[in-house]
Tab-separated table of C-alpha atoms in Angstrom:
chain	number	residue	atom	x	y	z
Y	3	UNK	CA	106.034	132.515	78.289
Y	4	UNK	CA	106.859	129.894	80.929
Y	5	UNK	CA	105.580	126.389	80.272
Y	6	UNK	CA	103.855	124.600	83.130
Y	7	UNK	CA	102.550	121.154	83.960
Y	8	UNK	CA	98.741	120.824	84.194
Y	9	UNK	CA	97.161	120.424	87.616
Y	10	UNK	CA	96.294	116.727	87.286
Y	11	UNK	CA	95.789	113.524	89.219
Y	12	UNK	CA	97.162	110.133	88.145
Y	13	UNK	CA	95.613	106.797	89.149
Y	14	UNK	CA	97.358	103.429	89.277
Y	15	UNK	CA	96.081	100.054	90.399
Y	16	UNK	CA	96.840	100.840	94.049
Y	17	UNK	CA	97.647	104.549	94.234
Y	18	UNK	CA	96.365	108.030	93.457
Y	19	UNK	CA	98.862	110.808	92.712
Y	20	UNK	CA	97.194	114.178	93.277
Y	21	UNK	CA	97.873	117.775	94.329
Y	22	UNK	CA	98.553	118.283	98.027
Y	23	UNK	CA	95.823	119.706	100.261
Y	24	UNK	CA	95.954	121.431	103.637
Y	25	UNK	CA	94.445	118.307	105.209
Y	26	UNK	CA	97.734	116.519	104.387
Y	27	UNK	CA	99.847	118.747	106.642
Y	28	UNK	CA	99.949	116.536	109.736
Y	29	UNK	CA	100.621	113.272	107.882
Y	30	UNK	CA	103.211	114.935	105.638
Y	31	UNK	CA	105.109	116.411	108.580
Y	32	UNK	CA	105.158	113.015	110.283
Y	33	UNK	CA	106.492	111.340	107.129
Y	34	UNK	CA	109.224	113.926	106.599
Y	35	UNK	CA	110.487	113.478	110.175
Y	36	UNK	CA	111.414	109.848	109.481
Y	37	UNK	CA	115.100	109.081	110.035
Y	38	UNK	CA	115.710	107.835	106.479
Y	39	UNK	CA	114.138	110.991	105.052
Y	40	UNK	CA	116.354	113.093	107.302
Y	41	UNK	CA	119.428	111.081	106.289
Y	42	UNK	CA	119.005	111.226	102.511
Y	43	UNK	CA	117.265	114.546	101.845
Y	44	UNK	CA	117.954	118.185	102.604
Y	45	UNK	CA	114.630	118.902	104.355
Y	46	UNK	CA	114.718	120.773	107.668
Y	47	UNK	CA	115.096	118.680	110.825
Y	48	UNK	CA	113.003	118.537	112.836
Y	49	UNK	CA	110.361	118.982	110.143
Y	50	UNK	CA	107.523	120.953	111.721
Y	51	UNK	CA	103.903	121.330	110.730
Y	52	UNK	CA	104.780	124.930	109.846
Y	53	UNK	CA	107.352	123.553	107.361
Y	54	UNK	CA	104.700	121.223	105.951
Y	55	UNK	CA	102.163	124.023	105.659
Y	56	UNK	CA	104.636	126.260	103.822
Y	57	UNK	CA	105.491	123.463	101.390
Y	58	UNK	CA	101.902	122.402	100.745
Y	59	UNK	CA	100.281	125.817	100.496
Y	60	UNK	CA	103.076	127.934	98.982
Y	61	UNK	CA	106.259	126.239	97.783
Y	62	UNK	CA	104.831	123.173	96.043
Y	63	UNK	CA	102.171	125.152	94.120
Y	64	UNK	CA	104.894	127.608	93.070
Y	65	UNK	CA	106.919	124.747	91.555
Y	66	UNK	CA	104.112	124.170	89.057
Y	67	UNK	CA	103.013	127.782	88.582
Y	68	UNK	CA	106.551	128.958	87.831
Y	69	UNK	CA	107.332	126.073	85.470
Y	70	UNK	CA	109.987	124.360	87.579
Y	71	UNK	CA	108.094	121.090	88.006
Y	72	UNK	CA	105.150	119.537	89.803
Y	73	UNK	CA	104.595	117.958	93.232
Y	74	UNK	CA	102.240	115.016	93.818
Y	75	UNK	CA	100.862	113.642	97.039
Y	76	UNK	CA	100.607	109.851	96.765
Y	77	UNK	CA	97.632	108.148	98.434
Y	78	UNK	CA	96.842	104.483	98.917
Y	79	UNK	CA	93.698	103.996	96.838
Y	80	UNK	CA	91.818	101.757	99.280
Y	81	UNK	CA	92.558	103.640	102.512
Y	82	UNK	CA	93.251	107.163	101.141
Y	83	UNK	CA	96.213	107.224	103.524
Y	84	UNK	CA	99.241	109.330	102.510
Y	85	UNK	CA	101.858	106.934	101.140
Y	86	UNK	CA	104.442	109.468	100.017
Y	87	UNK	CA	105.257	112.147	97.501
Y	88	UNK	CA	106.702	112.427	93.999
Y	89	UNK	CA	108.387	115.628	92.843
Y	90	UNK	CA	109.370	116.558	89.290
Y	91	UNK	CA	111.903	119.395	89.488
Y	92	UNK	CA	114.643	121.255	87.586
Y	93	UNK	CA	112.513	121.029	84.451
Y	94	UNK	CA	114.017	122.124	81.136
Y	95	UNK	CA	111.159	122.785	78.724
Y	96	UNK	CA	113.396	123.265	75.690
Y	97	UNK	CA	115.191	119.962	76.199
Y	98	UNK	CA	111.952	118.310	77.454
Y	99	UNK	CA	113.791	116.942	80.464
Y	100	UNK	CA	113.010	116.866	84.177
Y	101	UNK	CA	114.317	115.290	87.381
Y	102	UNK	CA	112.269	112.983	89.620
Y	103	UNK	CA	112.512	112.588	93.390
Y	104	UNK	CA	110.318	110.573	95.741
Y	105	UNK	CA	109.734	109.847	99.416
Y	106	UNK	CA	107.696	106.982	100.900
Y	107	UNK	CA	106.291	106.925	104.434
Y	108	UNK	CA	107.878	104.354	106.783
Y	109	UNK	CA	104.662	102.344	107.163
Y	110	UNK	CA	104.322	101.962	103.377
Y	111	UNK	CA	107.830	100.749	102.545
Y	112	UNK	CA	108.413	97.311	101.110
Y	113	UNK	CA	105.162	97.340	99.110
Y	114	UNK	CA	106.582	98.576	95.797
Y	115	UNK	CA	104.781	101.907	96.135
Y	116	UNK	CA	107.819	104.020	95.227
Y	117	UNK	CA	108.321	102.069	91.984
Y	118	UNK	CA	104.620	102.220	91.168
Y	119	UNK	CA	104.371	105.967	91.733
Y	120	UNK	CA	107.626	106.739	89.923
Y	121	UNK	CA	106.737	104.600	86.918
Y	122	UNK	CA	103.270	106.118	86.669
Y	123	UNK	CA	104.815	109.583	86.728
Y	124	UNK	CA	107.351	108.614	84.077
Y	125	UNK	CA	104.659	107.226	81.784
Y	126	UNK	CA	102.573	110.345	82.206
Y	127	UNK	CA	105.442	112.749	81.554
Y	128	UNK	CA	106.582	110.782	78.475
Y	129	UNK	CA	103.237	109.859	76.944
Y	130	UNK	CA	101.018	112.761	77.903
Y	131	UNK	CA	103.533	115.616	78.153
Y	132	UNK	CA	105.892	114.365	75.404
Y	133	UNK	CA	109.061	114.660	77.481
Y	134	UNK	CA	112.226	112.932	76.251
Y	135	UNK	CA	114.322	112.448	79.389
Y	136	UNK	CA	113.767	111.796	83.095
Y	137	UNK	CA	116.719	112.078	85.464
Y	138	UNK	CA	117.181	110.680	88.957
Y	139	UNK	CA	120.022	111.238	91.417
Y	140	UNK	CA	120.623	108.908	94.349
Y	141	UNK	CA	123.162	109.124	97.147
Y	142	UNK	CA	125.841	106.453	96.810
Y	143	UNK	CA	124.704	104.514	99.903
Y	144	UNK	CA	120.956	104.943	99.385
Y	145	UNK	CA	120.398	101.422	98.083
Y	146	UNK	CA	116.613	101.551	98.434
Y	147	UNK	CA	116.339	104.482	96.048
Y	148	UNK	CA	118.766	102.817	93.671
Y	149	UNK	CA	116.587	99.691	93.617
Y	150	UNK	CA	113.602	101.827	92.609
Y	151	UNK	CA	115.634	103.345	89.770
Y	152	UNK	CA	116.578	99.892	88.519
Y	153	UNK	CA	113.029	98.530	88.793
Y	154	UNK	CA	111.556	101.251	86.582
Y	155	UNK	CA	114.239	100.792	83.921
Y	156	UNK	CA	116.647	103.636	84.662
Y	157	UNK	CA	120.183	103.469	83.280
Y	158	UNK	CA	123.103	104.453	85.494
Y	159	UNK	CA	125.111	107.156	83.717
Y	160	UNK	CA	127.895	107.907	86.145
Y	161	UNK	CA	128.925	109.352	89.483
Y	162	UNK	CA	129.071	112.955	90.663
Y	163	UNK	CA	131.876	112.804	93.207
Y	164	UNK	CA	131.286	114.509	96.528
Y	165	UNK	CA	128.208	116.242	95.160
Y	166	UNK	CA	125.775	115.733	98.044
Y	167	UNK	CA	125.541	116.227	101.789
Y	168	UNK	CA	123.801	113.336	103.511
Y	169	UNK	CA	123.210	113.252	107.264
Y	170	UNK	CA	124.161	110.698	109.894
Y	171	UNK	CA	123.919	110.500	113.660
Y	172	UNK	CA	127.145	111.023	115.614
Y	173	UNK	CA	128.084	109.313	118.852
Y	174	UNK	CA	125.925	111.748	120.831
Y	175	UNK	CA	122.871	111.002	118.699
Y	176	UNK	CA	123.010	114.373	116.974
Y	177	UNK	CA	122.632	114.683	113.198
Y	178	UNK	CA	125.765	115.719	111.337
Y	179	UNK	CA	126.454	116.337	107.643
Y	180	UNK	CA	128.584	113.885	105.676
Y	181	UNK	CA	129.698	114.410	102.090
Y	182	UNK	CA	128.805	111.665	99.630
Y	183	UNK	CA	128.729	110.879	95.916
Y	184	UNK	CA	125.617	111.008	93.769
Y	185	UNK	CA	124.773	108.369	91.190
Y	186	UNK	CA	123.080	109.840	88.110
Y	187	UNK	CA	120.353	107.739	86.461
Y	188	UNK	CA	118.318	108.471	83.358
Y	189	UNK	CA	115.138	107.163	81.817
Y	190	UNK	CA	114.165	107.680	78.172
Y	191	UNK	CA	110.787	106.793	76.647
Y	192	UNK	CA	112.156	103.644	74.980
Y	193	UNK	CA	113.499	102.396	78.330
Y	194	UNK	CA	109.933	101.881	79.572
Y	195	UNK	CA	109.113	99.118	77.101
Y	196	UNK	CA	108.045	96.064	79.062
Y	197	UNK	CA	108.858	97.524	82.483
Y	198	UNK	CA	105.248	97.655	83.664
Y	199	UNK	CA	104.593	94.091	82.581
Y	200	UNK	CA	107.703	92.859	84.385
Y	201	UNK	CA	106.660	94.529	87.618
Y	202	UNK	CA	103.135	93.158	87.282
Y	203	UNK	CA	104.520	89.660	86.809
Y	204	UNK	CA	106.363	89.943	90.099
Y	205	UNK	CA	103.156	90.838	91.945
Y	206	UNK	CA	103.668	94.579	91.965
Y	207	UNK	CA	101.003	96.291	89.881
Y	208	UNK	CA	99.565	96.377	86.408
Y	209	UNK	CA	97.674	99.565	85.638
Y	210	UNK	CA	99.016	103.111	85.706
Y	211	UNK	CA	97.584	104.915	82.717
Y	212	UNK	CA	94.647	106.866	84.100
Y	213	UNK	CA	95.207	110.600	84.416
Y	214	UNK	CA	92.898	113.564	84.183
């Protein structure tokens, strides 16, 4: 029998992580068309509302139903505006390990939302679901994602050489694939000790333990 994550929502001081809804399609498509998302992910470009609808109504629910992971929409608590998404994927239920990925909308960057959402997800998967390892992979030049990994306490484990295809614009303004390395990061339950307090002290956030 395949294990699955429960269909839950997680609340932090500033954010709500919840299942996607059809009403998110327009905002999600807009977010996924951002140039940094195109550069560092493998999503289709341009990312259409049909792509967003397929992800939200079919592919993301299948991730959870088939035991591969879980996909969260991330909302700003005060405005209920879509901040981004967090995706747990490549889940190994025997090893109790999963991989985390995240995207933040352009308007919401620089606010610490990626760290807040990722840390809340890590705490939930460790404390509530009793997982033992969280993995993160960042492209070698994606410094913003690497900063998030460091902020939530991840440990860099090594480099997968030439393991990813990023995208960059050529001289004609067209997107072209470019091979790059991946940095592998890991987070274990003991790595989280004190991380939340440190982020709160720097003006980030303080509460991320409310899930249902």
